[in-house]
PDB file of C-alpha atoms in Angstrom:
ATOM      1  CA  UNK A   1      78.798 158.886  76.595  1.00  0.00           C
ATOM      2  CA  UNK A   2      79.593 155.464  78.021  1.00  0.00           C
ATOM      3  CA  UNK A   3      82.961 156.228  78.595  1.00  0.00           C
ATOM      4  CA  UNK A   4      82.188 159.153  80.818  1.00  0.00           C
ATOM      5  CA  UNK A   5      79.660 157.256  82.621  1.00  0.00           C
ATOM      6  CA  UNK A   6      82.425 154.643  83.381  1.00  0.00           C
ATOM      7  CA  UNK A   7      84.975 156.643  84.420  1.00  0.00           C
ATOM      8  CA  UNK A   8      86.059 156.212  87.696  1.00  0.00           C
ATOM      9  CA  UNK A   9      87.514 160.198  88.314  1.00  0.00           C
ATOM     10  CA  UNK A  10      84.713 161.347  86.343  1.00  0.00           C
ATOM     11  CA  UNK A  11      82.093 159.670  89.402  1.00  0.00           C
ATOM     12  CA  UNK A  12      84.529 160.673  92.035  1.00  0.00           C
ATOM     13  CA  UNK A  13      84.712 164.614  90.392  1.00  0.00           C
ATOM     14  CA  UNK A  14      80.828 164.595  90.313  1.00  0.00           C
ATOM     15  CA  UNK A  15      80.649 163.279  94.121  1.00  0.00           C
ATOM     16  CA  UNK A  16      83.058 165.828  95.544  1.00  0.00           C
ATOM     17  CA  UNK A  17      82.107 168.905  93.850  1.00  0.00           C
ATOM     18  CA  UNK A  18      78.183 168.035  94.654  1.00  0.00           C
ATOM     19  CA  UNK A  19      78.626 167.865  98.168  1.00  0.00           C
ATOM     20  CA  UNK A  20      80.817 171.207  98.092  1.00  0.00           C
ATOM     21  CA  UNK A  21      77.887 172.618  96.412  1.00  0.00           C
ATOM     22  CA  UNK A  22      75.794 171.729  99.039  1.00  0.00           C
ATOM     23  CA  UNK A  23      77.529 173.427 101.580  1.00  0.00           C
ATOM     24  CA  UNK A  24      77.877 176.251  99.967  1.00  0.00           C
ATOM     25  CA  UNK A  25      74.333 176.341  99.025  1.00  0.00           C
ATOM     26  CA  UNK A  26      73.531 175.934 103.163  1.00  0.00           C
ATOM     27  CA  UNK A  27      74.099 180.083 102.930  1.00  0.00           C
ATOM     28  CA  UNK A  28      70.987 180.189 100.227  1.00  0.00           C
ATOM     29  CA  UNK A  29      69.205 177.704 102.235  1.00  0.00           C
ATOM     30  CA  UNK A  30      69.454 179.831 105.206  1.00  0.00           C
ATOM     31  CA  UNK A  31      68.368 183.148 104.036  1.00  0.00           C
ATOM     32  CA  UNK A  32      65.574 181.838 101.604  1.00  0.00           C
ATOM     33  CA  UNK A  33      64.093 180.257 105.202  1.00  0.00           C
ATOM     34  CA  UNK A  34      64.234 183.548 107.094  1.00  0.00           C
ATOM     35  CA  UNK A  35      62.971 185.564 104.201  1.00  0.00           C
ATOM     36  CA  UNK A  36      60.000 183.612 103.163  1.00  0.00           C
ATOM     37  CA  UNK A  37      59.016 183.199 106.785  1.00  0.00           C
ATOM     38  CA  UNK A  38      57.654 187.001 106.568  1.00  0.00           C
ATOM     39  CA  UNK A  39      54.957 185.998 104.119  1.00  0.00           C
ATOM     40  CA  UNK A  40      51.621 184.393 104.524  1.00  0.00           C
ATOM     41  CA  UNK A  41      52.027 180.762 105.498  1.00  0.00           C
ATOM     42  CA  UNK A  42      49.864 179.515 102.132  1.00  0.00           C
ATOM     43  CA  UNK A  43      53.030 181.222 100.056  1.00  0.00           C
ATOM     44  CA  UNK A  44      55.965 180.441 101.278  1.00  0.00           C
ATOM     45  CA  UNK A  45      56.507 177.244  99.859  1.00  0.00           C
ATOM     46  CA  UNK A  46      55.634 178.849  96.564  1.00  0.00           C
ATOM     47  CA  UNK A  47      58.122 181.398  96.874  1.00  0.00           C
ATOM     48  CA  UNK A  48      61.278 178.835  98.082  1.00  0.00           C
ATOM     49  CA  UNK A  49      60.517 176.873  95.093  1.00  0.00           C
ATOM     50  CA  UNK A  50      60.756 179.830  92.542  1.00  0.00           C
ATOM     51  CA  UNK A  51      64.345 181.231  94.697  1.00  0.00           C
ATOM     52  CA  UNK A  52      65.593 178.003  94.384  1.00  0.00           C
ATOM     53  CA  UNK A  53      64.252 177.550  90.599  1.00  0.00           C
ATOM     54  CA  UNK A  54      65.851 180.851  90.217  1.00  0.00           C
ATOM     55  CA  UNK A  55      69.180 179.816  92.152  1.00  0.00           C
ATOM     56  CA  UNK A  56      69.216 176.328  89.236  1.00  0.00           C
ATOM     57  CA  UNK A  57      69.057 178.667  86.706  1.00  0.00           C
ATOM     58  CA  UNK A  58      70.934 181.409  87.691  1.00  0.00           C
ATOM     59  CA  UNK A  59      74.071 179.066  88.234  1.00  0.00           C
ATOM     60  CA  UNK A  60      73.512 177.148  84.847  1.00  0.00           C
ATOM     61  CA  UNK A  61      73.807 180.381  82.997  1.00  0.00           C
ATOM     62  CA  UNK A  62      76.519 181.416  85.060  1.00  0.00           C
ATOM     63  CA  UNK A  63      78.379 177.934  83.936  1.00  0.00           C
ATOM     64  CA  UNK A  64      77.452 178.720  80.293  1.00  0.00           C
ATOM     65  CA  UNK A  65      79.604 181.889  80.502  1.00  0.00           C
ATOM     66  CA  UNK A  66      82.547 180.744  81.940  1.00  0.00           C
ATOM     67  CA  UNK A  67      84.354 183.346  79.788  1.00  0.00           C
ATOM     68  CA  UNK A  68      82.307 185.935  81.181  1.00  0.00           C
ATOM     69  CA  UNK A  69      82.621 184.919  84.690  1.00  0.00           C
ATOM     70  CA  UNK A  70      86.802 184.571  84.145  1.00  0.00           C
ATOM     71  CA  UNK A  71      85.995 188.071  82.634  1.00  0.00           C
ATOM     72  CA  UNK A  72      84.802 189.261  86.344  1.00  0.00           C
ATOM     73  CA  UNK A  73      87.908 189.276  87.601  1.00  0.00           C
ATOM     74  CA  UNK A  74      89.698 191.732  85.280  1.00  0.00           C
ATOM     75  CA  UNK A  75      90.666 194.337  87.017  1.00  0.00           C
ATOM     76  CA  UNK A  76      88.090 197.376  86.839  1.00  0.00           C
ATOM     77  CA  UNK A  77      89.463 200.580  88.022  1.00  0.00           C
ATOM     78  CA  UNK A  78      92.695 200.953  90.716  1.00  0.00           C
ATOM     79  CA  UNK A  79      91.951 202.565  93.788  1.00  0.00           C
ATOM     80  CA  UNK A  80      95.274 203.388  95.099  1.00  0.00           C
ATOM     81  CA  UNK A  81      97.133 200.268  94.920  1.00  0.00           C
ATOM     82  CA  UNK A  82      94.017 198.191  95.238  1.00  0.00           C
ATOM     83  CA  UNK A  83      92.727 196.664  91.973  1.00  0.00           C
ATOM     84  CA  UNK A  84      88.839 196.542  92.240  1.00  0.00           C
ATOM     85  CA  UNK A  85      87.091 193.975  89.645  1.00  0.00           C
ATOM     86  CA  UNK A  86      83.057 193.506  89.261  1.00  0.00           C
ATOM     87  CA  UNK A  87      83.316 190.375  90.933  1.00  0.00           C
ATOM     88  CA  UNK A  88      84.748 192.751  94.388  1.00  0.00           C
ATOM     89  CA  UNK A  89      81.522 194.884  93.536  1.00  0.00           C
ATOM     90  CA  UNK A  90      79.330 192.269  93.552  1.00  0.00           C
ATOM     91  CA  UNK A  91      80.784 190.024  96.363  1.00  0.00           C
ATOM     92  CA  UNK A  92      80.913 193.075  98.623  1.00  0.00           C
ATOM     93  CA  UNK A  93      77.484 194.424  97.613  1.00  0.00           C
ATOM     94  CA  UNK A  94      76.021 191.024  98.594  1.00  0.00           C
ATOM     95  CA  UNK A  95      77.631 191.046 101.828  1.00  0.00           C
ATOM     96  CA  UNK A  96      76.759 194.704 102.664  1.00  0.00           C
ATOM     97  CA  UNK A  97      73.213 193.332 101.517  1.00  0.00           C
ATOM     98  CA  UNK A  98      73.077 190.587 103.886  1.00  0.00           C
ATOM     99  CA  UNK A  99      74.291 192.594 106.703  1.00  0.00           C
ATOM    100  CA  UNK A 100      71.869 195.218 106.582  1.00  0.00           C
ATOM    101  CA  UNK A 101      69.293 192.054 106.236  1.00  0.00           C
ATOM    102  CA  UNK A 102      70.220 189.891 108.865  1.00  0.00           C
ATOM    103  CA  UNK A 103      70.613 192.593 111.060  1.00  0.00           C
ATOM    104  CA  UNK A 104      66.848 194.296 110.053  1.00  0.00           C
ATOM    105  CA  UNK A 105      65.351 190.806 110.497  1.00  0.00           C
ATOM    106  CA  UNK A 106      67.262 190.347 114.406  1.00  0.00           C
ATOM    107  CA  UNK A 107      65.353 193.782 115.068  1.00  0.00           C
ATOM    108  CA  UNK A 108      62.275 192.667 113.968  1.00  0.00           C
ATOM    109  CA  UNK A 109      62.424 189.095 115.735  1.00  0.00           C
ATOM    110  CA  UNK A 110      64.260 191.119 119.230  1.00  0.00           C
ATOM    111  CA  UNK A 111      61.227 194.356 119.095  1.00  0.00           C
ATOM    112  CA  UNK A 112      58.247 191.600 118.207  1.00  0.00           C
ATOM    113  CA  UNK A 113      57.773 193.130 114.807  1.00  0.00           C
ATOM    114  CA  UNK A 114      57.168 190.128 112.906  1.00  0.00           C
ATOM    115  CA  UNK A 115      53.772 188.856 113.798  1.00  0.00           C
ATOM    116  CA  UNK A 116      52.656 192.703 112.449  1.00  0.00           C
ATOM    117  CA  UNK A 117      54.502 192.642 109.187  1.00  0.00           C
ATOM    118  CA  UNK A 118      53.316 189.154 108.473  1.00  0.00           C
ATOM    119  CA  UNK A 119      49.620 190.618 108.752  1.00  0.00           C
ATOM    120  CA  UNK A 120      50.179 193.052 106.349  1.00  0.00           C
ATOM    121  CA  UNK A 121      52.574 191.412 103.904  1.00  0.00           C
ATOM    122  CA  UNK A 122      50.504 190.598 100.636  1.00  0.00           C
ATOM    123  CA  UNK A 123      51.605 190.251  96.769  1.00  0.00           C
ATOM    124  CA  UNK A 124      53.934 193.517  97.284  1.00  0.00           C
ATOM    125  CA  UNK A 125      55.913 191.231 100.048  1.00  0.00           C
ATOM    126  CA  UNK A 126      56.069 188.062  97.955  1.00  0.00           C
ATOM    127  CA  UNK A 127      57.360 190.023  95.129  1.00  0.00           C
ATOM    128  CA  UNK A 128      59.795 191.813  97.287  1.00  0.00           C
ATOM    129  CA  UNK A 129      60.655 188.415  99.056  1.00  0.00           C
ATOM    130  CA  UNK A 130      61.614 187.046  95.514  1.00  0.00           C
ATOM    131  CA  UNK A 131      63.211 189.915  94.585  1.00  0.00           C
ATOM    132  CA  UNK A 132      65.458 189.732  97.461  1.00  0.00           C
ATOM    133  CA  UNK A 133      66.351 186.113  97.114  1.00  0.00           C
ATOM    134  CA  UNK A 134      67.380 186.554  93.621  1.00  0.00           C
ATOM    135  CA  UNK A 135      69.389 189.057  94.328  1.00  0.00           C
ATOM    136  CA  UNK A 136      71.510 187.144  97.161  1.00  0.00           C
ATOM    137  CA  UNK A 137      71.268 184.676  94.456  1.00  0.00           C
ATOM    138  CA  UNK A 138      72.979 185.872  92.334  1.00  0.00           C
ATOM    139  CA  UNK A 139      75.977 186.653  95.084  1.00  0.00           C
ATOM    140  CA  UNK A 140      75.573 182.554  96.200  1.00  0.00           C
ATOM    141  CA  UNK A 141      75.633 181.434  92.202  1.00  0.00           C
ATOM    142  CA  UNK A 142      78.727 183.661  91.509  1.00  0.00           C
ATOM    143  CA  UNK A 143      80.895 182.094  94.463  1.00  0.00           C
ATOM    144  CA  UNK A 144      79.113 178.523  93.922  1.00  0.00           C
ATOM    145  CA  UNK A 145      80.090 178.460  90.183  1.00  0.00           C
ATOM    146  CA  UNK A 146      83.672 180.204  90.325  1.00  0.00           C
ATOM    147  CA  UNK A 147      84.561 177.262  93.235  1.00  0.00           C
ATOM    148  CA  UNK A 148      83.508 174.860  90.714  1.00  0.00           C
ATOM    149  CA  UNK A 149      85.306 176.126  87.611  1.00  0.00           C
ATOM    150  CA  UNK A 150      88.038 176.058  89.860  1.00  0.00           C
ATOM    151  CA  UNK A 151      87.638 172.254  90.672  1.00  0.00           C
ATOM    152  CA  UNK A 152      86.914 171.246  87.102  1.00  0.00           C
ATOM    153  CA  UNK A 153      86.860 171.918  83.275  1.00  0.00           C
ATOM    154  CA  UNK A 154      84.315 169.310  82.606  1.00  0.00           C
ATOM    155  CA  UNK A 155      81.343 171.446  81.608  1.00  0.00           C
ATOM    156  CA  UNK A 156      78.682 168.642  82.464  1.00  0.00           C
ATOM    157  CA  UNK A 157      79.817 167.202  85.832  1.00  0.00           C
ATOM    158  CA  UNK A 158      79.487 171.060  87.109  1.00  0.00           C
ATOM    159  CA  UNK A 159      75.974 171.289  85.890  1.00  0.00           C
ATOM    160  CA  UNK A 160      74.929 167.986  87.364  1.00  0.00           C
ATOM    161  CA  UNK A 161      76.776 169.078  90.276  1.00  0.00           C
ATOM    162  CA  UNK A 162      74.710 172.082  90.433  1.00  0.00           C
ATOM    163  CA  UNK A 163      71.665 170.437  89.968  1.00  0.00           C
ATOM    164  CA  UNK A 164      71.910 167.745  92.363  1.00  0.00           C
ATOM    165  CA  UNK A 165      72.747 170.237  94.969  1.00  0.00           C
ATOM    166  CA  UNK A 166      69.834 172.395  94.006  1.00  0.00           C
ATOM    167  CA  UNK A 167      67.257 169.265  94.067  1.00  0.00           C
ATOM    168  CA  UNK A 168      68.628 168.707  97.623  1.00  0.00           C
ATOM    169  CA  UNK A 169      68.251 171.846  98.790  1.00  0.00           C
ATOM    170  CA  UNK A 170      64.772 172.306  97.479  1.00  0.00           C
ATOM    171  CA  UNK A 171      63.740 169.367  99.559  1.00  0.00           C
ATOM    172  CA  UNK A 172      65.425 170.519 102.523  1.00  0.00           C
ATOM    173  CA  UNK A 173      64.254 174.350 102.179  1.00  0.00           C
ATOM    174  CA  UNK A 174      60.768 173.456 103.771  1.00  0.00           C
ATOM    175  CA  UNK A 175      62.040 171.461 106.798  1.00  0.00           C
ATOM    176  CA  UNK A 176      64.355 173.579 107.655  1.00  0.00           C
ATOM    177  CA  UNK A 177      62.388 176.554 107.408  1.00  0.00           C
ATOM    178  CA  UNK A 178      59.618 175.157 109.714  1.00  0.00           C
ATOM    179  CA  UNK A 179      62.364 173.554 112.409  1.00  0.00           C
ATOM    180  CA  UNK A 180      63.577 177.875 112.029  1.00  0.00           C
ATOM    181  CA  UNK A 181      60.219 179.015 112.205  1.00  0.00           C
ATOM    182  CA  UNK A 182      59.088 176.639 115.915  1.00  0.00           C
ATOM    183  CA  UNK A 183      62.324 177.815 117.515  1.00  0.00           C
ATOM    184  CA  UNK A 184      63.281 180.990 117.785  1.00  0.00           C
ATOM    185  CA  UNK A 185      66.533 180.748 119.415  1.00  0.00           C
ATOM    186  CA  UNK A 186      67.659 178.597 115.982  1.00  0.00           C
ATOM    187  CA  UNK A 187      66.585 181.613 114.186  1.00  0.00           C
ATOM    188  CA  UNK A 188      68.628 184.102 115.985  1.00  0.00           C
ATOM    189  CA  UNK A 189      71.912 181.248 115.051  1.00  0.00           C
ATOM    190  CA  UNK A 190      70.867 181.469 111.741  1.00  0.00           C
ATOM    191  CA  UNK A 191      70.378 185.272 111.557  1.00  0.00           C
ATOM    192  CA  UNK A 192      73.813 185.202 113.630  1.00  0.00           C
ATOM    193  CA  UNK A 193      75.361 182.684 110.712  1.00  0.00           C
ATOM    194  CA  UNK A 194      73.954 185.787 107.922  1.00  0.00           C
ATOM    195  CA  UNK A 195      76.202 188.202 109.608  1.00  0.00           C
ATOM    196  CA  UNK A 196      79.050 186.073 109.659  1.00  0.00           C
ATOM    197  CA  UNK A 197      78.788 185.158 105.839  1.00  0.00           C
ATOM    198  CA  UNK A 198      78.260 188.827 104.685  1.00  0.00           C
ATOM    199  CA  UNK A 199      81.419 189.558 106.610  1.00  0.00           C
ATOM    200  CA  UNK A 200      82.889 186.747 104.939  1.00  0.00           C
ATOM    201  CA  UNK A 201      81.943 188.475 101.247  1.00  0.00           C
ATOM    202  CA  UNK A 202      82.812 191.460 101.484  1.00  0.00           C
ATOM    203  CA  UNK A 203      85.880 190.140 102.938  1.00  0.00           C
ATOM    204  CA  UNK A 204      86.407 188.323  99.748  1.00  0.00           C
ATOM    205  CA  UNK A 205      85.471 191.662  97.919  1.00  0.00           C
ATOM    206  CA  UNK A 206      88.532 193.326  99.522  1.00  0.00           C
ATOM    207  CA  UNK A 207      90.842 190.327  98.609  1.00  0.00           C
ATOM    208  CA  UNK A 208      90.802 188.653 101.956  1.00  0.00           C
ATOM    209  CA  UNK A 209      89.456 184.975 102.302  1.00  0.00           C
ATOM    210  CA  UNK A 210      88.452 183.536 105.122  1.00  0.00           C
ATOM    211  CA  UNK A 211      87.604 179.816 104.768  1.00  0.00           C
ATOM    212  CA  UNK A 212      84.460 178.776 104.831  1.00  0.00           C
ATOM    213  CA  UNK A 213      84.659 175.808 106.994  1.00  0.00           C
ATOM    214  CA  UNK A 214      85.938 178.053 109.888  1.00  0.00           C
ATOM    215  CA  UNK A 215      82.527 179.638 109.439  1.00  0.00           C
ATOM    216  CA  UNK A 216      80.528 176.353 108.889  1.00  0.00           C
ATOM    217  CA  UNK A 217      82.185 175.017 111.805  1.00  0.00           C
ATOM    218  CA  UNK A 218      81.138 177.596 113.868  1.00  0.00           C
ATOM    219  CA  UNK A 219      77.434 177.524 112.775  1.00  0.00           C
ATOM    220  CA  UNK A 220      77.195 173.652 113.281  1.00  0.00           C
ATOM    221  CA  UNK A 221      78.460 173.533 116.552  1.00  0.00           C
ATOM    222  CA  UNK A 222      76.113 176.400 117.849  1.00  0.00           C
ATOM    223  CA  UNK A 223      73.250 174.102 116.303  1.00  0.00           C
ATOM    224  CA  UNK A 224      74.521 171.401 117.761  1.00  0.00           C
ATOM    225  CA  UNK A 225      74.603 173.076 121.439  1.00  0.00           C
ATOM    226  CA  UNK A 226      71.169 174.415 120.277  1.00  0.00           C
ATOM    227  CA  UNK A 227      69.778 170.810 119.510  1.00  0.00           C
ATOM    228  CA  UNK A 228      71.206 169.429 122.676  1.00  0.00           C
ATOM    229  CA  UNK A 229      69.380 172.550 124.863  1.00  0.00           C
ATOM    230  CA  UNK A 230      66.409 172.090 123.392  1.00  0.00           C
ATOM    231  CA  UNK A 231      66.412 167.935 123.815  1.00  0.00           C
ATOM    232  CA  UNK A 232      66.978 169.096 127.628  1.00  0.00           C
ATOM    233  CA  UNK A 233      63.760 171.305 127.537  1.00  0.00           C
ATOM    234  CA  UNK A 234      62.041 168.317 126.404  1.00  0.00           C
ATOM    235  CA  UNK A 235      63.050 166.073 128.884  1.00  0.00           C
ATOM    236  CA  UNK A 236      62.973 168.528 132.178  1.00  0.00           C
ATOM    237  CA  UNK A 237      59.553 168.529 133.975  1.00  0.00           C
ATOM    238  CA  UNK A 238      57.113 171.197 133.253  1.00  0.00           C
ATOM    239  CA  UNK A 239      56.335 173.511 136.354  1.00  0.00           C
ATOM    240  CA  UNK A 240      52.700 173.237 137.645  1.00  0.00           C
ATOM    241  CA  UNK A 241      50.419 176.322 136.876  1.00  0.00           C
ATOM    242  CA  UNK A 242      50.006 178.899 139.926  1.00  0.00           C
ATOM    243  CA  UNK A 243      47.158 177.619 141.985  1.00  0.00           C
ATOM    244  CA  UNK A 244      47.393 174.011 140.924  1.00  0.00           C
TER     245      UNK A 244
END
């Protein structure tokens, strides 16, 4: 045990995969905010702690069966000259998923339709919001955890890994989700960011990858033209009231 703790590439694996999983875990992050900000304000914090819970164990399991998870890429059935394996099915069933999401939820924010669903939303939409969240879960864990098998064999730097990333996430999920929830426009980026990672999935379904900084890249520099707008609204002078 010593030995590991004092190896130099052991620190250094630990330290690069973590903050890989951390950006990859910004896609989780992103949908758990816009999904629990349909429910009542008293559960939402309840319900990013159990996707997120869910998410930790989800991707442990995952890492226990890396034999299973190598199995997911066995080739299925052979459509035409394409080879189709479960982990196509699920990767493009999560990003069909999260398309038909983020586009329902840019509806709902464009026709005003949230304020009246989060009136009625009781325990039949927290148990649907958790239901959702593990499902995309499950899509985020499988991509998280075959990235890391593929950076290392060493069984307990990818858990800690995973952990670490989940801790940071869980106490990110509830500032982020309120800075989403006061501005709208930040909402609509993120909803926008959804659309571009479910095209991204089932992309990876049908064998084509498209890098994932191209699409993190993207998001942060509409955020950061975002932050700087809204820094600008801050600082311009508010126009008097009619009659004033």
């Amino acid at each position: 045990m010593m030995e590991w703790l004092s190896d130099p590439a052991i620190w250094a694996s630990l330290a690069t995969l973590t903050v890989l999983e951390i950006v990859l875990g910004i896609d989780n992050l992103v949908f758990l905010s816009i999904i629990t900000q349909r429910l009542p304000a008293a559960s939402r914090a309840r319900a990013q702690r159990i996707g997120l819970m869910g998410a930790l164990f989800m991707r442990l399991a995952l890492l226990g069966a890396i034999s299973w998870i190598a199995g997911l890429t066995t080739t299925l059935i052979t459509i035409g000259d394409f080879p189709v394996s479960w982990r196509d099915v699920i990767l493009g069933g999560g990003g069909l998923f999260l398309l038909a999401k983020a586009t329902s939820e840019i509806h709902n924010t464009v026709e005003g339709e949230e304020s009246h669903d989060e009136k009625k939303n009781g325990h039949a939409g927290f148990a649907a919001a958790i239901a959702q969240i593990m499902l995309l879960d499950l899509v985020f864990s499988l991509d998280s955890v075959i990235t890391a098998v593929g950076m290392t064999d060493n069984l307990p730097v990818m858990m800690a890994a995973v952990i670490i990333a989940v801790l940071v996430m869980l106490f990110a999920a509830a500032p982020v989700g309120e800075f989403i929830r006061r501005h709208p426009t930040t909402k609509m980026l993120a909803l926008s960011f959804l659309l571009l990672v479910g095209v991204a999935l089932i992309a990876d379904g049908l064998h084509f990858h498209i890098p994932r900084g191209y699409l993190y890249f993207a998001i942060f520099f509409s955020m950061l033209v975002e932050v700087l707008n809204l820094l600008a609204a801050r600082r311009r002078p508010k126009k008097p009231a009619i009659g004033d």
